[in-house]
Every structure is written in structure tokens, then in C-alpha cells.
mmCIF file of C-alpha atoms in Angstrom:
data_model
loop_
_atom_site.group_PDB
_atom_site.id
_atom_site.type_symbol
_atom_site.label_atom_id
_atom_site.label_comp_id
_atom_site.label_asym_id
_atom_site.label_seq_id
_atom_site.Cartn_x
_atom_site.Cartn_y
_atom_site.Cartn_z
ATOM 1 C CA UNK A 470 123.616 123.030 137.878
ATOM 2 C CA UNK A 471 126.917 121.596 136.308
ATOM 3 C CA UNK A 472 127.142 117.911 135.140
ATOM 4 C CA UNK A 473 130.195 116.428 135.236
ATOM 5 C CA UNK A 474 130.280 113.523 132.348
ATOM 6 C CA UNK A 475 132.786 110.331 132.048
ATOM 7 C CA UNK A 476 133.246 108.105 129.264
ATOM 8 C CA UNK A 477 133.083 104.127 129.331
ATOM 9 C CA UNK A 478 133.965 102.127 126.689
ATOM 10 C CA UNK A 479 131.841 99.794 125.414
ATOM 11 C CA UNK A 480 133.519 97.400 123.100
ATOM 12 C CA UNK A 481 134.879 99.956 120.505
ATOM 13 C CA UNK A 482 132.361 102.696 121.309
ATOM 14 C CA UNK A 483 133.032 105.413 123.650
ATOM 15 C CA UNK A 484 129.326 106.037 125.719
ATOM 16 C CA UNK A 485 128.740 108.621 127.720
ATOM 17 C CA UNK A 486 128.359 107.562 131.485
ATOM 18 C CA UNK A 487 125.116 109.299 132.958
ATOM 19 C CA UNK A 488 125.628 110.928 136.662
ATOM 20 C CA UNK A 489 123.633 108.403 139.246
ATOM 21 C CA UNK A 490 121.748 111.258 141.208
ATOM 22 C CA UNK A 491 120.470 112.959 137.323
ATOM 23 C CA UNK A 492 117.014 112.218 137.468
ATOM 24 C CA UNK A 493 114.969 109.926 135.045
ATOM 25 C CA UNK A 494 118.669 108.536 134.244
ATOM 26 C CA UNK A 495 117.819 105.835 131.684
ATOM 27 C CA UNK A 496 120.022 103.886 132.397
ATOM 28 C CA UNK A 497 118.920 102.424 135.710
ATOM 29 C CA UNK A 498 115.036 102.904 135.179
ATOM 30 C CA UNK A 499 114.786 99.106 134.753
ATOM 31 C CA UNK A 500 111.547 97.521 134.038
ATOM 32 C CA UNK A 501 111.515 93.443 133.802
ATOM 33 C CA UNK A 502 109.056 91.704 131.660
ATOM 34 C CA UNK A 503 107.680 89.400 133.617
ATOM 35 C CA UNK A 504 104.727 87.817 131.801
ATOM 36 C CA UNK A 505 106.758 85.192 129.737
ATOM 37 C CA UNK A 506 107.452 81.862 131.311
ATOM 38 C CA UNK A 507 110.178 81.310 128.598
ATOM 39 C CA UNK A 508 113.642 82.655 126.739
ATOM 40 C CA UNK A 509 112.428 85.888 124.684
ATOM 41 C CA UNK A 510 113.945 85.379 121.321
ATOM 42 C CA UNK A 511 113.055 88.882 119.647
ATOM 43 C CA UNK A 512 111.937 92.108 120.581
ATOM 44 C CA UNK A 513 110.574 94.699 117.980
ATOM 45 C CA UNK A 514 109.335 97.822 118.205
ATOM 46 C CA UNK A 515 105.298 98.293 116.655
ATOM 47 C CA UNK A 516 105.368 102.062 117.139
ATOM 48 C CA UNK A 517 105.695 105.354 119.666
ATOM 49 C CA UNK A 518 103.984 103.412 122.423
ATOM 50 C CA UNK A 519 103.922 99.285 122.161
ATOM 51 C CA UNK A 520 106.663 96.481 121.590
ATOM 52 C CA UNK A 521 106.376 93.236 120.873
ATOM 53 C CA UNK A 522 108.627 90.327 122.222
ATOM 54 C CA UNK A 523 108.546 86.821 120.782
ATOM 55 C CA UNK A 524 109.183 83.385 123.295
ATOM 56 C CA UNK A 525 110.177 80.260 123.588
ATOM 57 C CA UNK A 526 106.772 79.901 125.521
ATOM 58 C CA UNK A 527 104.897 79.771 122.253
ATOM 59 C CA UNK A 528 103.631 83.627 122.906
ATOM 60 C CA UNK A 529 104.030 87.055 121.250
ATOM 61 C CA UNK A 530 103.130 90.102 123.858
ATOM 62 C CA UNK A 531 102.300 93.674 122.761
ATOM 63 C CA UNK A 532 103.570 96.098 125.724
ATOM 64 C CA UNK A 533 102.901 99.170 126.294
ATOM 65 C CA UNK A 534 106.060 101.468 126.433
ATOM 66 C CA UNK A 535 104.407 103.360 129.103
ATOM 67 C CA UNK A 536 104.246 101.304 131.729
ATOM 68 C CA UNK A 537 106.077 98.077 130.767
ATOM 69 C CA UNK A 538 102.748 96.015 130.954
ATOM 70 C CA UNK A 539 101.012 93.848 128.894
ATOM 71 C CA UNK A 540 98.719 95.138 126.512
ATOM 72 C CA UNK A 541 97.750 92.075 124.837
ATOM 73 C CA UNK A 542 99.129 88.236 124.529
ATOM 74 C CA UNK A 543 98.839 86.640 121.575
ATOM 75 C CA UNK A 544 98.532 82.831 122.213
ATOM 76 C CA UNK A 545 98.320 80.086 119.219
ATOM 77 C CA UNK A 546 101.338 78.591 118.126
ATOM 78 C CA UNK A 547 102.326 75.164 119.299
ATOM 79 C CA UNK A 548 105.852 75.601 119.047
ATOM 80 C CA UNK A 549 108.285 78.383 119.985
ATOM 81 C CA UNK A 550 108.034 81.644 118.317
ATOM 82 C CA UNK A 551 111.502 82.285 116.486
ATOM 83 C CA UNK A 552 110.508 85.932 114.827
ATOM 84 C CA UNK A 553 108.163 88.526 113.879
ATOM 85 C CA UNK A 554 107.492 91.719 111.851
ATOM 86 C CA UNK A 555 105.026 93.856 110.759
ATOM 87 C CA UNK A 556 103.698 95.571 107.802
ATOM 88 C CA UNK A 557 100.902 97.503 106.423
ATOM 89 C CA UNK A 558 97.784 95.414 104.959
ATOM 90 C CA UNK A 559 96.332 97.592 102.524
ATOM 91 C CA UNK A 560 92.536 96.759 101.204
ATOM 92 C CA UNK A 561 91.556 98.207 97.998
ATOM 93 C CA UNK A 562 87.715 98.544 97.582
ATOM 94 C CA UNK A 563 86.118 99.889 94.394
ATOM 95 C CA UNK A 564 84.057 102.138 96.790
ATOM 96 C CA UNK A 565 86.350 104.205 98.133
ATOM 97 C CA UNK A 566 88.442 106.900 96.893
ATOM 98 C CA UNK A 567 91.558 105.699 99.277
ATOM 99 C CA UNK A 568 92.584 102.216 99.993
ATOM 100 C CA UNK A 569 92.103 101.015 103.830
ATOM 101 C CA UNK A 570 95.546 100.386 105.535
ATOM 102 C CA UNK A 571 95.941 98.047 108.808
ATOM 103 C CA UNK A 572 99.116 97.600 110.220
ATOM 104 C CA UNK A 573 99.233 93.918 111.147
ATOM 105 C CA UNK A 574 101.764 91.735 112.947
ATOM 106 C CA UNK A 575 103.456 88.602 111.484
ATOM 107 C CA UNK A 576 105.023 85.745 113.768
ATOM 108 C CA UNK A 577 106.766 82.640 112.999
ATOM 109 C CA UNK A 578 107.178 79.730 114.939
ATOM 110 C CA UNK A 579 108.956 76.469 114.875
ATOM 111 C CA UNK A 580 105.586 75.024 114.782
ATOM 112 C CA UNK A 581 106.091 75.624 110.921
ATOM 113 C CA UNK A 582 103.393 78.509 110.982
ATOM 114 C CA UNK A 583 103.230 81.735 110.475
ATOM 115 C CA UNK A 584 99.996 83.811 111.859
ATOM 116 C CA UNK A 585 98.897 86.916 110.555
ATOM 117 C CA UNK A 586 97.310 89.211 113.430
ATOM 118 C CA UNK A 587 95.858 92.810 113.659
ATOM 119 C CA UNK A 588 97.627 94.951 115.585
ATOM 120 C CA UNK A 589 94.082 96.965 116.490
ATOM 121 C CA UNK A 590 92.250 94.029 118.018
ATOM 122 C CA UNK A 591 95.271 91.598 118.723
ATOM 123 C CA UNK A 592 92.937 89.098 116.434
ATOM 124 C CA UNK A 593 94.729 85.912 114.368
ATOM 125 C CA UNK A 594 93.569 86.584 111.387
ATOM 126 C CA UNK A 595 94.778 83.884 109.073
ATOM 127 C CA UNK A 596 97.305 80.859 109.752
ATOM 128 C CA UNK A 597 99.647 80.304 107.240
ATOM 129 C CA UNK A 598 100.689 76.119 107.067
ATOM 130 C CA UNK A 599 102.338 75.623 103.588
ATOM 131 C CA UNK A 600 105.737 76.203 105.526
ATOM 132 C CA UNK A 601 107.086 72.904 105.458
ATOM 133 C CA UNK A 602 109.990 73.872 107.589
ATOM 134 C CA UNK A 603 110.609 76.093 110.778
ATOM 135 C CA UNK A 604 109.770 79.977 110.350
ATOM 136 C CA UNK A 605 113.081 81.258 111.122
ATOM 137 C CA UNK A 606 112.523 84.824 110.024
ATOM 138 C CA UNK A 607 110.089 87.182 108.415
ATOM 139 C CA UNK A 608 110.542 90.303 106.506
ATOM 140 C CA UNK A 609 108.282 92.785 104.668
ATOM 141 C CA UNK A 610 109.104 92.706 101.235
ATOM 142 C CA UNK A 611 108.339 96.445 100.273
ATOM 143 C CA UNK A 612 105.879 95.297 97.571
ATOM 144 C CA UNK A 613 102.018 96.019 98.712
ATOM 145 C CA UNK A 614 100.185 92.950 101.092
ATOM 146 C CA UNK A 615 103.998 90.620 100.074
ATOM 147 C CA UNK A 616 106.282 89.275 102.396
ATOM 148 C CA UNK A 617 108.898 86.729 102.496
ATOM 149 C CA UNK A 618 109.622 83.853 105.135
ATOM 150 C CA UNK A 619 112.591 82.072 105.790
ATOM 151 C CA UNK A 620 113.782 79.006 107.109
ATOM 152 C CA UNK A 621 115.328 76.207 105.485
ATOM 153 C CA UNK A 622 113.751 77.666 102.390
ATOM 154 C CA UNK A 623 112.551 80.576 101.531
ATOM 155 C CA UNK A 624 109.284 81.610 100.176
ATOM 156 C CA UNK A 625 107.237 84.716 99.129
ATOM 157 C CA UNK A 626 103.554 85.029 100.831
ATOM 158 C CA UNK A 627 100.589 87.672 100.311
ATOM 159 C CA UNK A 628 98.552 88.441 103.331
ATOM 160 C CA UNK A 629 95.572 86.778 101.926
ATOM 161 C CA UNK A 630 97.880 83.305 102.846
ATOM 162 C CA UNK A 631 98.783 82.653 99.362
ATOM 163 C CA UNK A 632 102.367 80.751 98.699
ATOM 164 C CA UNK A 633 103.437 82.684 95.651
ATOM 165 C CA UNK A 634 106.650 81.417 95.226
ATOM 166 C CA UNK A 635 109.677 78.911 96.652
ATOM 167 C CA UNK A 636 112.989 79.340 96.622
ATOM 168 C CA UNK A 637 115.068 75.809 98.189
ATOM 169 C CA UNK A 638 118.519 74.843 98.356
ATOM 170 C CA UNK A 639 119.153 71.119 98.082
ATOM 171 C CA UNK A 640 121.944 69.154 98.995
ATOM 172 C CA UNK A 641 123.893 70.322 96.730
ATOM 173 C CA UNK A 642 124.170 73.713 97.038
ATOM 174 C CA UNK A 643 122.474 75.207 94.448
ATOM 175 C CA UNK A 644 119.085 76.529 94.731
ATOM 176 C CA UNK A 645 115.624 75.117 92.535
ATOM 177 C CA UNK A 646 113.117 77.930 92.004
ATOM 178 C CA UNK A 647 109.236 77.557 91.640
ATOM 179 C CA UNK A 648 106.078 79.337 91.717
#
């Protein structure tokens, strides 16, 4: 059988248009998230089946890719949930030959917390509330169980909810430093 393919342009990008009658065309297989009763600020991918989107509803969902349903809802925040990211927890114990490694989820919320949950049992396990302003983003800092939080300021965490360092811009636009 013999497609026959047009362009579209997309802003500056030239995308291929897909044939309607191709089947499993991707582009109208539409699935709506329906479980949110609020804007959906973020969604991230967690890995080769599950997603996670972030709301104005004070939730995070995990969904499975599958099926576009909910695999888990992840309720605690008071306040809307700006952003999330994940990283690997990794647990060193004296006796084992090989560290234990979690992948765990972090979200932030303009509650001004930012919750630390496994991504195996969909468990809080630790609220972070030495953020004295909103959690505007989150990003794994490439340094083992370390991660860094943004909002007004911006501060360096370990998993274990420790506030290792501050970084804050006054008024004036320069920036005061401390651990």
C-alpha cells in the first residue's frame, strides 16, 4: 500500500501530516485526563509506562501510559502544585555490597512545601517546610540524594529534608549566600 504524505507547518517546523484512514494515527488517538478538577500546570514523564501531571487542585497523578488512567493520586498539599521532578534516592548500608536505589518523586506547591514520595508505593515520605516562599520549581542536582528548589530564593536540599544551603536576592539585586 502507498502513502501519500503532506507537510504542515507548524510555526517554523515543517511536520509531516499523517493520512486520516492510517491506522493507530497518533495524532487523533486522543485520551483526556479527566481526574483533575483543576488547570494542570506540568506534565513529566516517570518512565516507559507512567506520567505524572501536577494541578492547580492541590494533586499530583501517576498515569499509566497504557491506558490513560490513574494509577495513583497523590493528595497532601494545601495549595496548588506548581512543579515536580524526580530522582534516584540512593541508601548506602554498611551491609551490602551495592547501595539500594529508589526512584522517588518531588512536588512543590505554593503551599511553600515540597513532599518527597516513592514512586513504588505512591507514599509521602517526608515534607519539606523550611521553604519560606512558593516552590516554583525543582530540579535534580546531579550530586547523589541533592536537589535544588526554587522560588523567590533558591536553596539546595538532601532527601533526608535537610536545608543545606540558601541562595536570596534582596532588593537590591544582588544575591546573599548562606549555609
Amino acid at each position: 500500500m502507498l502513502w501519500l504524505f503532506d507537510f504542515v507547518t507548524v510555526g517554523l517546523v515543517e511536520v509531516e501530516r499523517v493520512p486520516e484512514n492510517q491506522p493507530q494515527n497518533p495524532f487523533t488517538e486522543i485520551h483526556i485526563l479527566a481526574s483533575h478538577s483543576d488547570v494542570i500546570r506540568t506534565i513529566i514523564p516517570l518512565d516507559g509506562h507512567r506520567f505524572l501531571s501536577v494541578s492547580d487542585d492541590h494533586t499530583a497523578i501517576v498515569w499509566s501510559t497504557n491506558s490513560s488512567s490513574p494509577l495513583c493520586v497523590l493528595t497532601g498539599h494545601t495549595g496548588p502544585v506548581i512543579c515536580s521532578a524526580t530522582m534516584m534516592s540512593v541508601q548506602h548500608d554498611e551491609d551490602r555490597a551495592y547501595p539500594l536505589k529508589e526512584q522517588v518523586l518531588l512536588t512543590g506547591s505554593l503551599d511553600k512545601t515540597i513532599r518527597v514520595w516513592s514512586l513504588d508505593t505512591g507514599e509521602c515520605m517526608r515534607v519539606l517546610k523550611d521553604h519560606f516562599t512558593y516552590v516554583k520549581v525543582l530540579c535534580d542536582s546531579c550530586v547523589e540524594n541533592l536537589f535544588c528548589a526554587g522560588g523567590t530564593d533558591l536553596h539546595l536540599w538532601n532527601l533526608e529534608g535537610d536545608l543545606l544551603h540558601t541562595v536570596i536576592l534582596n532588593g537590591e539585586g544582588w544575591y546573599r549566600s548562606f549555609p
